Short mmCIF file of C-alpha atoms in Angstrom, two decimals:
data_model
loop_
_atom_site.label_atom_id
_atom_site.label_comp_id
_atom_site.label_asym_id
_atom_site.label_seq_id
_atom_site.Cartn_x
_atom_site.Cartn_y
_atom_site.Cartn_z
CA MET A 136 3.15 46.33 -44.28
CA ALA A 137 3.09 44.06 -41.13
CA ASP A 138 1.37 40.70 -41.48
CA PHE A 139 -1.74 39.93 -39.62
CA ILE A 140 -1.33 38.00 -36.59
CA ASP A 141 -3.82 35.53 -35.18
CA TYR A 142 -3.86 36.07 -31.45
CA TYR A 143 -6.25 33.50 -30.51
CA LYS A 144 -4.17 30.89 -32.53
CA SER A 145 -1.11 32.07 -30.62
CA LEU A 146 -2.78 30.87 -27.36
CA GLY A 147 -4.48 27.72 -28.82
CA LEU A 148 -7.99 29.19 -28.23
CA SER A 149 -11.13 29.91 -30.29
CA LYS A 150 -12.56 33.29 -30.80
CA SER A 151 -15.21 32.54 -28.14
CA ALA A 152 -12.79 31.91 -25.37
CA SER A 153 -13.66 33.38 -22.13
CA GLN A 154 -11.40 35.79 -20.03
CA ASP A 155 -10.79 32.82 -17.72
CA ASP A 156 -9.80 30.59 -20.75
CA ILE A 157 -7.51 33.34 -22.05
CA ARG A 158 -5.87 33.66 -18.51
CA LYS A 159 -5.21 29.88 -18.12
CA ALA A 160 -3.86 29.24 -21.63
CA TYR A 161 -1.51 32.23 -21.19
CA ARG A 162 -0.06 31.19 -17.77
CA LYS A 163 0.42 27.62 -19.02
CA LEU A 164 2.32 28.66 -22.20
CA ALA A 165 4.17 31.59 -20.39
CA ARG A 166 5.62 28.97 -17.82
CA LYS A 167 6.65 26.62 -20.86
CA TYR A 168 8.30 29.27 -22.96
CA HIS A 169 9.60 31.69 -20.28
CA PRO A 170 13.37 32.70 -20.95
CA ASP A 171 14.19 31.64 -17.34
CA VAL A 172 13.27 28.13 -18.13
CA ASN A 173 14.73 28.08 -21.68
CA PRO A 174 17.88 30.25 -21.44
CA ASP A 175 19.77 31.12 -24.64
CA ASN A 176 16.83 29.73 -26.93
CA GLU A 177 15.77 32.15 -29.30
CA GLU A 178 13.06 30.09 -30.61
CA MET A 179 11.47 29.91 -27.08
CA SER A 180 12.04 33.47 -26.52
CA ARG A 181 10.26 34.38 -29.91
CA LYS A 182 7.29 32.35 -28.86
CA PHE A 183 7.20 33.81 -25.43
CA LYS A 184 6.97 37.31 -26.94
CA GLU A 185 4.21 36.19 -29.20
CA ILE A 186 1.99 34.68 -26.44
CA ASN A 187 2.66 37.89 -24.34
CA GLU A 188 1.47 39.94 -27.21
CA ALA A 189 -1.57 37.89 -27.65
CA ASN A 190 -2.39 37.92 -24.11
CA GLU A 191 -1.73 41.82 -23.85
CA VAL A 192 -4.48 42.25 -26.49
CA LEU A 193 -7.15 39.53 -25.52
CA SER A 194 -6.89 40.17 -21.98
CA ASP A 195 -7.85 43.84 -22.36
CA LYS A 196 -11.63 44.18 -23.05
CA ASP A 197 -11.05 47.49 -25.28
CA LYS A 198 -8.11 46.05 -27.27
CA ARG A 199 -9.78 42.86 -27.85
CA GLN A 200 -12.90 44.65 -28.95
CA LYS A 201 -11.03 46.50 -31.58
CA TYR A 202 -9.02 43.45 -32.58
CA ASP A 203 -12.33 41.28 -33.10
CA GLN A 204 -14.07 44.22 -34.58
CA TYR A 205 -11.77 45.01 -37.57
CA GLY A 206 -10.07 41.48 -37.93
CA LYS A 207 -7.97 41.30 -41.17
CA ASP A 208 -8.98 44.88 -41.78
CA TRP A 209 -6.89 46.18 -39.03
CA GLN A 210 -5.03 48.29 -41.46
CA HIS A 211 -7.78 50.51 -41.97
CA ALA A 212 -9.15 50.69 -38.30
CA ASP A 213 -7.98 54.20 -37.83
CA GLN A 214 -9.76 55.41 -40.94
CA LEU A 215 -12.88 53.23 -40.10
CA ASP A 216 -13.03 54.66 -36.57
CA LYS A 217 -12.82 58.29 -38.01
CA MET A 218 -15.47 57.59 -40.53
CA ARG A 219 -17.87 56.38 -37.72
CA ARG A 220 -17.23 59.23 -35.50
CA GLN A 221 -18.02 61.66 -38.53
CA GLY A 222 -21.21 59.58 -39.11
CA GLY A 223 -22.33 59.92 -35.69
CA GLY A 224 -21.40 56.31 -34.87
CA GLY A 225 -20.21 57.13 -31.54
CA GLY A 226 -16.93 55.13 -32.05
CA GLN A 227 -14.52 55.13 -29.09
CA GLN A 228 -10.98 56.43 -29.49
CA TYR A 229 -8.16 54.49 -28.15
CA THR A 230 -4.90 55.93 -26.79
CA TYR A 231 -2.30 54.02 -25.20
CA ALA A 232 0.42 55.35 -22.71
CA GLN A 233 3.92 54.58 -24.12
CA GLU A 234 6.07 56.23 -21.55
CA GLY A 235 8.97 53.87 -20.36
CA PHE A 236 7.87 51.05 -22.83
CA GLU A 237 10.42 49.41 -24.84
CA GLN A 238 8.76 49.27 -28.27
CA GLN A 239 10.84 46.25 -29.56
CA GLY A 240 8.74 43.99 -27.18
CA PHE A 241 5.82 43.77 -29.51
CA SER A 242 5.27 43.00 -33.18
CA ASP A 243 4.90 45.75 -36.14
CA PHE A 244 1.35 44.43 -36.23
CA PHE A 245 0.58 45.34 -32.63
CA GLN A 246 2.47 48.70 -33.00
CA SER A 247 0.31 49.56 -36.06
CA ILE A 248 -3.25 48.68 -34.56
CA PHE A 249 -2.58 49.77 -31.00
CA GLY A 250 0.37 52.14 -31.32
CA GLY A 251 2.30 50.47 -28.53
CA GLY A 252 1.37 50.00 -24.88
CA GLY A 253 0.96 48.26 -21.54
CA GLY A 254 2.48 45.30 -19.78
CA GLY A 255 3.59 42.58 -22.21
CA PHE A 256 7.02 41.35 -22.36
CA GLY A 257 9.49 44.12 -22.29
CA GLY A 258 7.05 46.44 -20.83
CA ARG A 259 6.88 48.49 -17.51
CA GLN A 260 4.19 45.94 -16.31
CA GLN A 261 5.81 42.60 -16.59
CA ARG A 262 3.66 39.92 -15.17
CA SER A 263 4.93 37.76 -12.36
CA PHE A 264 4.34 33.92 -12.32
CA LYS A 265 3.96 31.40 -9.41
CA GLY A 266 6.50 28.80 -9.52
CA GLN A 267 5.47 25.24 -10.48
CA ASP A 268 4.38 22.97 -7.80
CA THR A 269 6.32 19.93 -6.97
CA LYS A 270 5.69 16.45 -5.79
CA ALA A 271 7.53 14.26 -3.69
CA ASP A 272 7.27 10.88 -1.73
CA LEU A 273 8.51 10.17 1.88
CA HIS A 274 8.75 6.73 3.05
CA LEU A 275 7.94 6.00 6.55
CA SER A 276 7.73 3.25 9.01
CA LEU A 277 4.49 2.58 10.99
CA THR A 278 6.28 3.32 14.23
CA ASP A 279 7.77 6.62 12.58
CA ALA A 280 4.24 7.67 11.44
CA SER A 281 2.85 7.12 14.80
CA GLU A 282 4.64 10.08 16.58
CA THR A 283 4.71 13.74 15.49
CA HIS A 284 8.41 14.34 14.61
CA LYS A 285 10.64 16.57 12.43
CA ARG A 286 12.06 15.36 9.06
CA THR A 287 14.47 16.81 6.55
CA ILE A 288 14.16 15.97 2.95
CA SER A 289 15.97 17.29 -0.15
CA VAL A 290 13.77 18.49 -3.19
CA ASN A 291 15.33 20.00 -6.30
CA GLY A 292 18.66 20.57 -4.37
CA LYS A 293 16.95 22.27 -1.56
CA GLN A 294 16.75 21.08 2.02
CA ILE A 295 13.36 21.29 3.47
CA ARG A 296 12.70 20.62 7.21
CA PHE A 297 9.09 20.15 8.31
CA THR A 298 6.86 18.32 10.87
CA VAL A 299 5.48 14.95 10.36
CA PRO A 300 1.93 14.92 12.21
CA ALA A 301 1.23 11.58 14.10
CA GLY A 302 -1.46 9.57 12.47
CA VAL A 303 -0.69 10.18 8.92
CA THR A 304 -1.78 7.54 6.64
CA ASP A 305 -0.29 5.52 3.60
CA GLY A 306 -0.95 7.47 0.38
CA GLN A 307 -1.92 10.62 2.22
CA SER A 308 -0.53 14.08 0.92
CA ILE A 309 0.15 17.16 2.50
CA LYS A 310 0.87 20.59 1.20
CA LEU A 311 4.01 22.44 2.17
CA ALA A 312 3.25 26.05 0.82
CA GLY A 313 6.14 27.99 -0.89
CA GLN A 314 8.41 24.88 -1.09
CA GLY A 315 8.09 24.38 -4.66
CA GLN A 316 9.77 25.64 -7.50
CA GLY A 317 10.75 29.53 -7.44
CA GLY A 318 8.41 32.03 -8.99
CA MET A 319 9.28 34.22 -12.13
CA GLN A 320 9.63 37.92 -12.34
CA GLY A 321 8.91 38.37 -8.66
CA GLY A 322 6.11 35.83 -8.38
CA PRO A 323 5.64 33.50 -5.56
CA ALA A 324 7.30 30.05 -5.15
CA GLY A 325 5.13 26.96 -6.10
CA ASP A 326 4.09 24.37 -3.34
CA LEU A 327 5.45 21.09 -2.45
CA TYR A 328 2.90 18.27 -2.36
CA LEU A 329 4.30 15.44 -0.02
CA THR A 330 2.89 11.97 -0.32
CA PHE A 331 3.66 9.55 2.53
CA ARG A 332 4.49 5.97 1.65
CA PHE A 333 4.62 3.24 4.13
CA GLU A 334 6.78 0.39 4.52
CA ASN A 335 5.37 -3.16 5.30
CA ASP A 336 5.43 -3.78 8.97
CA PRO A 337 6.62 -7.26 10.31
CA GLN A 338 4.61 -6.79 13.50
CA PHE A 339 1.43 -4.88 12.79
CA GLU A 340 -1.37 -4.82 10.46
CA ARG A 341 -3.23 -1.70 10.36
CA GLN A 342 -7.01 -1.19 9.56
CA GLY A 343 -8.12 2.17 9.99
CA ASP A 344 -6.93 3.36 13.35
CA ASN A 345 -6.89 -0.28 14.96
CA LEU A 346 -3.77 -2.47 14.87
CA PHE A 347 -3.75 -6.22 14.73
CA THR A 348 -0.70 -8.34 15.88
CA ARG A 349 -0.10 -12.06 16.86
CA SER A 350 1.46 -13.36 20.12
CA GLU A 351 2.65 -16.81 20.74
CA ILE A 352 2.23 -18.49 24.11
CA ASP A 353 3.34 -21.91 25.26
CA ILE A 354 0.85 -24.78 26.30
CA PHE A 355 1.33 -24.31 30.10
CA THR A 356 0.47 -20.51 29.98
CA ALA A 357 -2.57 -21.49 27.80
CA LEU A 358 -3.83 -24.08 30.27
CA LEU A 359 -2.68 -22.48 33.39
CA GLY A 360 -2.88 -18.64 32.60
CA GLY A 361 -0.02 -16.33 33.10
CA ASP A 362 1.74 -13.08 31.65
CA VAL A 363 2.96 -12.42 28.11
CA GLU A 364 4.80 -9.79 26.48
CA VAL A 365 3.06 -8.16 23.24
CA PRO A 366 4.35 -5.52 21.22
CA THR A 367 2.83 -2.08 20.96
CA LEU A 368 3.99 0.95 18.75
CA ALA A 369 5.27 2.55 22.17
CA GLY A 370 7.03 -0.63 23.20
CA LYS A 371 6.37 -4.01 24.83
CA VAL A 372 3.60 -4.38 27.43
CA ARG A 373 2.74 -7.37 29.63
CA LEU A 374 -0.69 -9.03 29.11
CA LYS A 375 -2.47 -11.23 31.34
CA VAL A 376 -3.73 -14.59 29.91
CA LYS A 377 -6.60 -16.27 31.45
CA ALA A 378 -6.25 -20.12 31.99
CA GLY A 379 -7.96 -22.14 29.31
CA THR A 380 -7.01 -19.69 26.54
CA GLN A 381 -7.71 -21.13 23.11
CA SER A 382 -5.43 -20.56 20.16
CA GLY A 383 -6.86 -18.06 17.81
CA SER A 384 -8.76 -15.97 20.59
CA LYS A 385 -8.26 -12.18 20.49
CA MET A 386 -7.69 -9.72 23.18
CA ARG A 387 -8.24 -6.08 22.92
CA LEU A 388 -5.88 -3.39 24.49
CA LYS A 389 -7.97 -0.17 24.23
CA GLY A 390 -6.10 2.87 23.17
CA LYS A 391 -2.95 0.95 21.94
CA GLY A 392 -3.59 1.18 18.41
CA TYR A 393 -2.75 3.82 15.75
CA PRO A 394 -3.00 7.45 16.57
CA ILE A 395 -6.03 9.30 15.28
CA TYR A 396 -4.82 12.09 12.86
CA LYS A 397 -5.04 15.39 14.47
CA GLN A 398 -6.58 14.20 17.65
CA GLU A 399 -3.77 14.62 20.01
CA GLY A 400 -3.71 11.87 22.63
CA LYS A 401 -6.24 9.65 20.85
CA ALA A 402 -5.64 6.31 19.15
CA GLY A 403 -7.42 3.27 18.10
CA ASP A 404 -7.19 -0.24 19.76
CA LEU A 405 -4.70 -2.96 19.58
CA TYR A 406 -6.12 -6.48 18.92
CA VAL A 407 -3.84 -9.42 19.95
CA GLU A 408 -4.42 -12.90 18.57
CA ILE A 409 -3.32 -15.77 20.67
CA ALA A 410 -1.55 -18.44 19.18
CA VAL A 411 -0.69 -21.59 21.25
CA ARG A 412 2.73 -23.06 20.62
CA LEU A 413 2.75 -26.92 21.03
CA PRO A 414 5.99 -28.87 21.71
CA GLU A 415 7.47 -30.18 18.66
CA SER A 416 8.95 -33.37 20.36
CA LEU A 417 8.03 -35.01 23.60
CA THR A 418 10.34 -37.34 25.91
CA GLU A 419 9.08 -40.63 26.81
CA ALA A 420 8.37 -39.33 30.17
CA GLU A 421 6.21 -36.60 28.73
CA GLN A 422 4.45 -38.72 26.44
CA GLU A 423 3.53 -40.95 29.55
CA LEU A 424 2.27 -38.08 31.57
CA VAL A 425 0.14 -36.75 28.57
CA LYS A 426 -1.38 -40.40 28.20
CA ASN A 427 -2.06 -40.45 32.05
CA TRP A 428 -3.75 -36.90 31.60
CA GLN A 429 -5.79 -38.21 28.64
CA GLU A 430 -7.18 -41.12 30.67
CA ILE A 431 -7.96 -38.79 33.60
CA ARG A 432 -9.81 -36.58 31.11
CA GLU A 433 -11.65 -39.41 29.42
CA GLY A 434 -12.57 -41.04 32.74
CA ASP A 435 -14.11 -37.73 34.01
CA ALA A 436 -16.13 -37.42 30.80
#
C-alpha cells in the first residue's frame, strides 16, 4: 500500500493556501529543482517530481477537493464515493484521461487516488517556465551618459547590444526584455535589469539636470573684462567676462547642462563659478605699480 503524501508540505504551504500561493510556491521550487538546472542529480530530480505531483493535485480544483476531503482516508475514497452516490449524496465521479501519459512520472499514491492524469512531470502537458531575470551594472562617464549611443556588454557569456538613452542617471535601471537567462521547456527567456553607475567627473558636479563647474581667470581679465574658455559636455565654449568680475561669482549658460531624460533636445543649465587667480610673486617693478595704484585708489576714496 502506497504511503500518504502531504502535498501541502511538499510545496511548503498550509492547507489554507490560495491558488495564487500554490502557483508562486510551485514556480519558485520548480526553478530551484528543475533537472536542467541540476543535471545528473537524482535527489533534485526526485524533488522536482514531488513538487510537480503536488502542483498537479493542488492546482486542480476537483483534485484538490477530493484530496482535502479524504485526507489520510484516501485509500477508501472510491468506496466512500460509491456509498455517497448510493445514499443520494450526489457525489461527483472523477475520471482522468491517460492517453500518452507516462505513468512513472507520478507516485503510487497519486495513481491510487487519482488513477493517473494530466500535465505534471513526464506528462503530455509539461509546464514551461520563464527564465530567471538577471541583473548587471554598466559604468559610464557623465559625458557618455549625456549622449544617446550604442553599447555592447557581456552577460552570462552572451553579447548584448543595446541603446543607452541620453540623460540616464546614476543608479537608474532599465529593463532589457528577453535578455536574461533562457526559459525552460519552451518558456520565454527572463529579463535583464541593467543599472547605470557613474564615474566621478573631474570637471562637473551634477545636481538634477543642472551642472556646476569652476573656471579660473587672471586678475587682468577680472579687472578689465575679456573672454574665457569654459568646458561643457559638448566641448569648450567662449564666455564673455565683464570688467570687475568678483571671484566666486556665478554665470549661467542656459541649456548647456545635463540632458533631460527622454526629452530630445532639452537640457538643464550650466553654472560656471569664476575663480580669480592672483599672481604668486611680483617683481619689484610690479610691486611698485601696485603701490602706486593703491595710493591712487586711496586718494580717490
